[in-house]
Tab-separated table of C-alpha atoms in Angstrom:
chain	number	residue	atom	x	y	z
A	176	MET	CA	-63.000	-179.159	1.342
A	177	ASN	CA	-59.568	-179.779	2.827
A	178	ILE	CA	-56.474	-179.077	0.726
A	179	PHE	CA	-53.214	-180.839	1.538
A	180	ARG	CA	-49.774	-180.425	0.016
A	181	GLU	CA	-47.588	-182.159	2.606
A	182	PRO	CA	-47.814	-185.980	2.724
A	183	LYS	CA	-47.443	-186.146	6.516
A	184	LYS	CA	-50.289	-183.674	7.068
A	185	LEU	CA	-52.599	-185.695	4.825
A	186	GLN	CA	-51.576	-188.908	6.577
A	187	LYS	CA	-52.244	-187.417	10.021
A	188	TRP	CA	-55.685	-186.166	8.967
A	189	CYS	CA	-56.680	-189.481	7.384
A	190	ARG	CA	-55.455	-191.416	10.411
A	191	ALA	CA	-57.579	-189.208	12.699
A	192	ARG	CA	-60.660	-189.543	10.483
A	193	LYS	CA	-60.209	-193.306	10.359
A	194	ALA	CA	-59.897	-193.460	14.148
A	195	ALA	CA	-63.155	-191.513	14.378
A	196	GLY	CA	-64.881	-194.224	12.317
A	197	ALA	CA	-64.961	-192.455	8.957
A	198	LYS	CA	-65.105	-194.503	5.747
A	199	ILE	CA	-62.389	-193.163	3.430
A	200	ALA	CA	-62.321	-193.385	-0.370
A	201	LEU	CA	-59.266	-192.581	-2.477
A	202	VAL	CA	-59.494	-191.352	-6.062
A	203	PRO	CA	-55.963	-191.190	-7.540
A	204	THR	CA	-55.606	-188.876	-10.563
A	205	MET	CA	-52.974	-186.970	-12.520
A	206	GLY	CA	-55.221	-183.931	-12.640
A	207	TYR	CA	-56.616	-181.876	-15.514
A	208	LEU	CA	-59.891	-183.392	-14.420
A	209	HIS	CA	-62.704	-184.256	-16.818
A	210	GLU	CA	-66.017	-186.117	-16.646
A	211	GLY	CA	-64.216	-189.452	-16.378
A	212	HIS	CA	-62.495	-188.370	-13.169
A	213	ILE	CA	-65.728	-186.899	-11.827
A	214	SER	CA	-67.417	-190.267	-12.361
A	215	LEU	CA	-64.841	-191.811	-9.997
A	216	ILE	CA	-65.758	-189.292	-7.291
A	217	THR	CA	-69.436	-190.041	-7.947
A	218	ALA	CA	-68.734	-193.771	-7.576
A	219	ALA	CA	-67.119	-193.068	-4.200
A	220	LYS	CA	-70.176	-191.084	-3.098
A	221	ARG	CA	-72.424	-193.913	-4.246
A	222	ARG	CA	-70.545	-196.272	-1.932
A	223	LYS	CA	-71.266	-193.968	1.003
A	224	ALA	CA	-67.741	-192.767	1.724
A	225	ASP	CA	-67.551	-190.232	4.552
A	226	GLU	CA	-64.327	-188.765	3.200
A	227	ILE	CA	-63.381	-188.716	-0.492
A	228	VAL	CA	-59.709	-187.930	-1.013
A	229	VAL	CA	-58.709	-186.972	-4.560
A	230	SER	CA	-54.979	-186.997	-5.254
A	231	VAL	CA	-53.743	-184.753	-8.067
A	232	PHE	CA	-50.193	-185.636	-8.990
A	233	VAL	CA	-48.415	-185.933	-12.330
A	234	ASN	CA	-46.129	-188.729	-11.228
A	235	PRO	CA	-42.717	-188.377	-12.908
A	236	VAL	CA	-41.711	-191.946	-12.068
A	237	GLN	CA	-44.283	-193.470	-14.424
A	238	PHE	CA	-43.142	-191.477	-17.475
A	239	GLY	CA	-40.401	-192.660	-19.806
A	240	PRO	CA	-37.557	-190.348	-20.932
A	241	ASN	CA	-39.234	-189.539	-24.270
A	242	GLU	CA	-42.804	-189.266	-22.970
A	243	ASP	CA	-44.951	-186.239	-22.214
A	244	TYR	CA	-44.269	-185.524	-18.524
A	245	ALA	CA	-43.216	-181.921	-19.084
A	246	LYS	CA	-46.191	-181.003	-21.265
A	247	TYR	CA	-48.851	-183.099	-19.520
A	248	PRO	CA	-51.781	-180.677	-18.975
A	249	ARG	CA	-52.132	-179.138	-15.532
A	250	ASP	CA	-54.757	-176.752	-14.103
A	251	GLU	CA	-54.839	-176.699	-10.304
A	252	LYS	CA	-57.488	-173.999	-9.995
A	253	ALA	CA	-59.935	-175.805	-12.280
A	254	ASP	CA	-59.212	-179.147	-10.606
A	255	LEU	CA	-60.009	-177.716	-7.175
A	256	ALA	CA	-63.305	-176.266	-8.407
A	257	LYS	CA	-64.324	-179.550	-10.024
A	258	CYS	CA	-63.435	-181.569	-6.942
A	259	LYS	CA	-65.465	-179.274	-4.718
A	260	ALA	CA	-68.466	-179.327	-7.056
A	261	ALA	CA	-68.320	-183.123	-7.281
A	262	GLY	CA	-68.298	-183.600	-3.518
A	263	ALA	CA	-64.683	-184.433	-2.689
A	264	THR	CA	-63.842	-183.686	0.941
A	265	ALA	CA	-60.068	-183.522	0.533
A	266	VAL	CA	-57.630	-182.863	-2.307
A	267	PHE	CA	-53.945	-183.769	-2.186
A	268	PHE	CA	-51.492	-181.736	-4.288
A	269	PRO	CA	-48.019	-183.120	-3.551
A	270	THR	CA	-44.828	-182.231	-5.386
A	271	PRO	CA	-42.267	-184.685	-6.799
A	272	GLU	CA	-39.835	-183.460	-4.130
A	273	ASN	CA	-42.068	-184.342	-1.193
A	274	MET	CA	-43.267	-187.627	-2.696
A	275	TYR	CA	-39.767	-188.801	-3.639
A	276	LEU	CA	-37.272	-187.683	-1.041
A	277	ASP	CA	-33.562	-187.256	-1.721
A	278	ARG	CA	-31.999	-190.588	-2.773
A	279	HIS	CA	-35.390	-192.307	-2.915
A	280	SER	CA	-34.543	-195.936	-3.674
A	281	VAL	CA	-37.573	-198.154	-2.950
A	282	TYR	CA	-39.974	-199.072	-5.745
A	283	VAL	CA	-42.817	-201.553	-6.207
A	284	ASN	CA	-42.744	-203.969	-9.153
A	285	GLU	CA	-45.518	-206.231	-10.426
A	286	GLU	CA	-44.021	-208.993	-12.562
A	287	ASP	CA	-46.904	-210.905	-14.159
A	288	LEU	CA	-49.789	-208.751	-15.390
A	289	SER	CA	-47.387	-205.995	-16.487
A	290	LYS	CA	-45.409	-208.179	-18.903
A	291	GLY	CA	-47.522	-207.409	-21.975
A	292	LEU	CA	-49.682	-204.638	-23.451
A	293	CYS	CA	-48.606	-201.189	-22.166
A	294	GLY	CA	-46.132	-202.790	-19.776
A	295	ALA	CA	-44.118	-204.194	-22.667
A	296	ARG	CA	-44.192	-200.939	-24.604
A	297	ARG	CA	-43.614	-198.508	-21.737
A	298	PRO	CA	-40.744	-199.996	-19.684
A	299	GLY	CA	-40.878	-198.890	-16.064
A	300	HIS	CA	-44.348	-197.369	-16.378
A	301	PHE	CA	-46.135	-199.743	-14.030
A	302	ARG	CA	-43.203	-199.697	-11.619
A	303	GLY	CA	-43.932	-195.990	-11.265
A	304	VAL	CA	-47.690	-196.527	-11.027
A	305	CYS	CA	-47.433	-199.224	-8.347
A	306	THR	CA	-44.946	-197.197	-6.334
A	307	VAL	CA	-47.002	-194.015	-6.235
A	308	VAL	CA	-50.288	-195.841	-5.601
A	309	ALA	CA	-48.724	-197.833	-2.753
A	310	LYS	CA	-47.538	-194.536	-1.255
A	311	LEU	CA	-51.028	-193.040	-1.621
A	312	PHE	CA	-52.550	-196.075	0.093
A	313	ASN	CA	-50.137	-195.655	3.014
A	314	LEU	CA	-50.887	-191.942	3.254
A	315	THR	CA	-54.688	-192.144	3.123
A	316	HIS	CA	-55.615	-195.494	4.731
A	317	PRO	CA	-58.604	-195.865	2.377
A	318	ASP	CA	-61.394	-198.393	2.777
A	319	PHE	CA	-61.544	-198.452	-1.013
A	320	ALA	CA	-59.918	-196.792	-4.014
A	321	VAL	CA	-61.625	-196.040	-7.322
A	322	PHE	CA	-59.949	-196.527	-10.707
A	323	GLY	CA	-61.301	-196.203	-14.254
A	324	GLN	CA	-61.790	-199.059	-16.700
A	325	LYS	CA	-60.076	-197.087	-19.478
A	326	ASP	CA	-56.750	-197.916	-17.846
A	327	TYR	CA	-57.759	-201.570	-17.638
A	328	GLN	CA	-54.314	-203.125	-17.336
A	329	GLN	CA	-53.412	-200.608	-14.646
A	330	ALA	CA	-56.519	-201.474	-12.634
A	331	GLN	CA	-55.784	-205.204	-12.801
A	332	ILE	CA	-52.198	-204.600	-11.704
A	333	ILE	CA	-53.346	-202.493	-8.746
A	334	LYS	CA	-55.789	-205.240	-7.759
A	335	ARG	CA	-52.937	-207.745	-7.829
A	336	MET	CA	-50.721	-205.437	-5.773
A	337	VAL	CA	-53.472	-205.056	-3.181
A	338	ARG	CA	-53.881	-208.826	-3.020
A	339	ASP	CA	-50.208	-209.766	-2.954
A	340	LEU	CA	-49.043	-207.048	-0.546
A	341	ASN	CA	-52.063	-207.453	1.788
A	342	PHE	CA	-53.349	-203.902	1.538
A	343	ASP	CA	-56.544	-203.744	3.584
A	344	LEU	CA	-58.811	-202.098	1.026
A	345	ASP	CA	-61.084	-202.769	-1.938
A	346	VAL	CA	-60.360	-201.708	-5.514
A	347	VAL	CA	-63.430	-200.383	-7.341
A	348	LEU	CA	-63.468	-200.329	-11.149
A	349	ALA	CA	-65.673	-197.605	-12.660
A	350	PRO	CA	-66.935	-197.750	-16.288
A	351	ILE	CA	-65.312	-195.813	-19.123
A	352	VAL	CA	-66.809	-192.361	-19.638
A	353	ARG	CA	-66.999	-191.295	-23.267
A	354	GLU	CA	-67.557	-188.077	-25.153
A	355	ALA	CA	-70.795	-187.858	-27.147
A	356	SER	CA	-68.808	-189.013	-30.180
A	357	GLY	CA	-67.768	-192.226	-28.419
A	358	LEU	CA	-64.155	-191.194	-27.818
A	359	ALA	CA	-62.980	-192.290	-24.359
A	360	ARG	CA	-62.408	-189.307	-22.069
A	361	SER	CA	-58.730	-188.595	-21.488
A	362	SER	CA	-56.684	-185.598	-20.397
A	363	ARG	CA	-54.506	-186.271	-23.445
A	364	ASN	CA	-57.463	-185.615	-25.773
A	365	THR	CA	-56.548	-181.950	-25.397
A	366	TYR	CA	-53.473	-182.631	-27.540
A	367	LEU	CA	-55.618	-183.645	-30.525
A	368	SER	CA	-56.363	-181.398	-33.501
A	369	SER	CA	-59.861	-181.485	-34.990
A	370	ALA	CA	-58.678	-183.850	-37.714
A	371	GLU	CA	-56.956	-186.122	-35.199
A	372	LYS	CA	-60.067	-186.190	-33.023
A	373	GLY	CA	-62.080	-187.267	-36.054
A	374	ALA	CA	-59.607	-190.054	-36.798
A	375	ALA	CA	-59.715	-191.184	-33.163
A	376	LEU	CA	-63.405	-192.032	-33.461
A	377	ALA	CA	-62.365	-195.180	-35.314
A	378	ILE	CA	-61.140	-196.604	-31.984
A	379	SER	CA	-64.467	-196.724	-30.149
A	380	ARG	CA	-66.362	-197.446	-33.364
A	381	SER	CA	-64.313	-200.535	-34.239
A	382	LEU	CA	-64.312	-201.798	-30.641
A	383	LYS	CA	-68.081	-201.399	-30.371
A	384	GLU	CA	-68.591	-203.317	-33.603
A	385	LEU	CA	-66.300	-206.086	-32.376
A	386	GLN	CA	-68.100	-206.224	-29.028
A	387	THR	CA	-71.499	-206.498	-30.696
A	388	ASP	CA	-70.327	-209.229	-33.079
A	389	ALA	CA	-68.570	-211.134	-30.292
A	390	LYS	CA	-71.608	-211.081	-28.009
A	391	LYS	CA	-73.835	-212.438	-30.790
A	392	ALA	CA	-71.304	-215.159	-31.573
A	393	VAL	CA	-70.941	-216.178	-27.917
A	394	LYS	CA	-74.720	-216.331	-27.536
A	395	ALA	CA	-74.922	-218.525	-30.633
A	396	GLY	CA	-72.237	-220.824	-29.224
A	397	LYS	CA	-69.766	-219.964	-31.991
A	398	PRO	CA	-67.116	-217.666	-30.447
A	399	LEU	CA	-65.071	-215.615	-32.891
A	400	ASP	CA	-61.385	-216.167	-33.616
A	401	ALA	CA	-59.377	-213.634	-31.597
A	402	GLY	CA	-56.564	-213.301	-34.126
A	403	LYS	CA	-58.904	-212.586	-37.016
A	404	MET	CA	-60.892	-210.030	-35.017
A	405	SER	CA	-57.725	-208.274	-33.819
A	406	ALA	CA	-56.569	-208.024	-37.433
A	407	LYS	CA	-59.957	-206.637	-38.478
A	408	VAL	CA	-59.810	-203.913	-35.821
A	409	SER	CA	-56.197	-203.105	-36.716
A	410	GLU	CA	-57.115	-202.615	-40.372
A	411	ALA	CA	-59.993	-200.292	-39.442
A	412	LEU	CA	-57.673	-198.209	-37.273
A	413	LYS	CA	-54.993	-198.009	-39.950
A	414	ALA	CA	-57.605	-197.035	-42.540
A	415	ALA	CA	-58.505	-194.065	-40.321
A	416	GLY	CA	-54.879	-192.922	-40.359
A	417	LEU	CA	-53.933	-194.179	-36.898
A	418	LYS	CA	-50.650	-195.909	-36.082
A	419	VAL	CA	-51.490	-199.139	-34.249
A	420	ASP	CA	-49.377	-199.899	-31.196
A	421	TYR	CA	-51.383	-202.998	-30.357
A	422	VAL	CA	-54.793	-204.649	-30.578
A	423	GLU	CA	-54.937	-207.603	-28.216
A	424	CYS	CA	-57.612	-209.983	-26.971
A	425	VAL	CA	-56.831	-211.227	-23.469
A	426	ASP	CA	-58.405	-212.972	-20.529
A	427	ALA	CA	-59.961	-210.202	-18.427
A	428	SER	CA	-58.404	-211.529	-15.202
A	429	THR	CA	-54.996	-212.898	-16.185
A	430	LEU	CA	-54.356	-210.631	-19.206
A	431	GLU	CA	-53.066	-213.708	-21.047
A	432	PRO	CA	-53.819	-213.830	-24.816
A	433	VAL	CA	-56.903	-215.866	-25.794
A	434	LYS	CA	-57.720	-217.748	-28.987
A	435	THR	CA	-61.443	-216.977	-29.090
A	436	LEU	CA	-63.626	-214.106	-27.912
A	437	SER	CA	-65.636	-215.683	-25.111
A	438	SER	CA	-67.353	-214.247	-22.077
A	439	GLY	CA	-64.591	-212.852	-19.863
A	440	THR	CA	-62.434	-211.520	-22.698
A	441	CYS	CA	-61.082	-207.973	-22.766
A	442	VAL	CA	-60.059	-206.400	-26.071
A	443	LEU	CA	-57.510	-203.630	-25.614
A	444	VAL	CA	-56.233	-201.085	-28.119
A	445	ALA	CA	-53.363	-198.607	-28.103
A	446	VAL	CA	-52.708	-196.290	-31.036
A	447	TYR	CA	-50.776	-193.180	-31.951
A	448	ASP	CA	-52.977	-190.416	-33.312
A	449	GLY	CA	-50.339	-188.060	-34.638
A	450	LYS	CA	-47.941	-187.862	-31.676
A	451	THR	CA	-50.610	-188.664	-29.072
A	452	ARG	CA	-50.910	-192.163	-27.656
A	453	LEU	CA	-54.510	-193.194	-26.919
A	454	ILE	CA	-55.857	-196.343	-25.260
A	455	ASP	CA	-59.309	-197.926	-25.068
A	456	ASN	CA	-60.900	-201.302	-24.395
A	457	VAL	CA	-64.130	-203.264	-24.268
A	458	LEU	CA	-65.187	-206.270	-22.214
A	459	ILE	CA	-67.037	-209.163	-23.819
């Protein structure tokens, strides 16, 4: 497994592998890898990539001034071992200094899909995401890149960026990986106390119940009212002691709010569990 720390060295290697006919997959991560990240590497293997490049970079540009950049969990040694065991062929460990050179002044903005949900509540977040992902695309020349469904809005924004900026690659969306309890895998789960982890189970539980009810209603030709179902989920989350940031029912492609839960609806949740912000979603 190749290990790169300098962007130009990674770019040179990927360019040479591409010229030799290799199919390259990119798996962008912020590290502290768990089963969810490993599933992205597995998805790349399933699509017969010759080279699987995993980037491990806690990107400062996508964090707000009062967010958890400084304490975000990091474990390079464990990440390397997991990447190797999973079948990655290259790992990229850049630093903020070599990703954002002195007086860096060019950023990528998406101005439609990022207006609501996390985009509205985390100003500048998706500007940072789009910028770093665009840089990773230019460094690795991937045939496809794999993202997780848990960050659903992010994945849709990256798809739009690829379309609108004519990046020559496919975006693959891999399913959410959950703990046995149902809690969506996240590096931030390590922040949770036992009590907070117990409270967090209300997220997946309420979303699963909504998904089941919505599917039955759609099949019966009587789609459920989105506002009423959002309120029902919000109440369940509050009853568990969670602070609701949002519960929204949107069109899965446009991310525009919908009035009823029909096929093609995504229901997204963001909550604060203590000081930890958690997100989850289900597709109808």
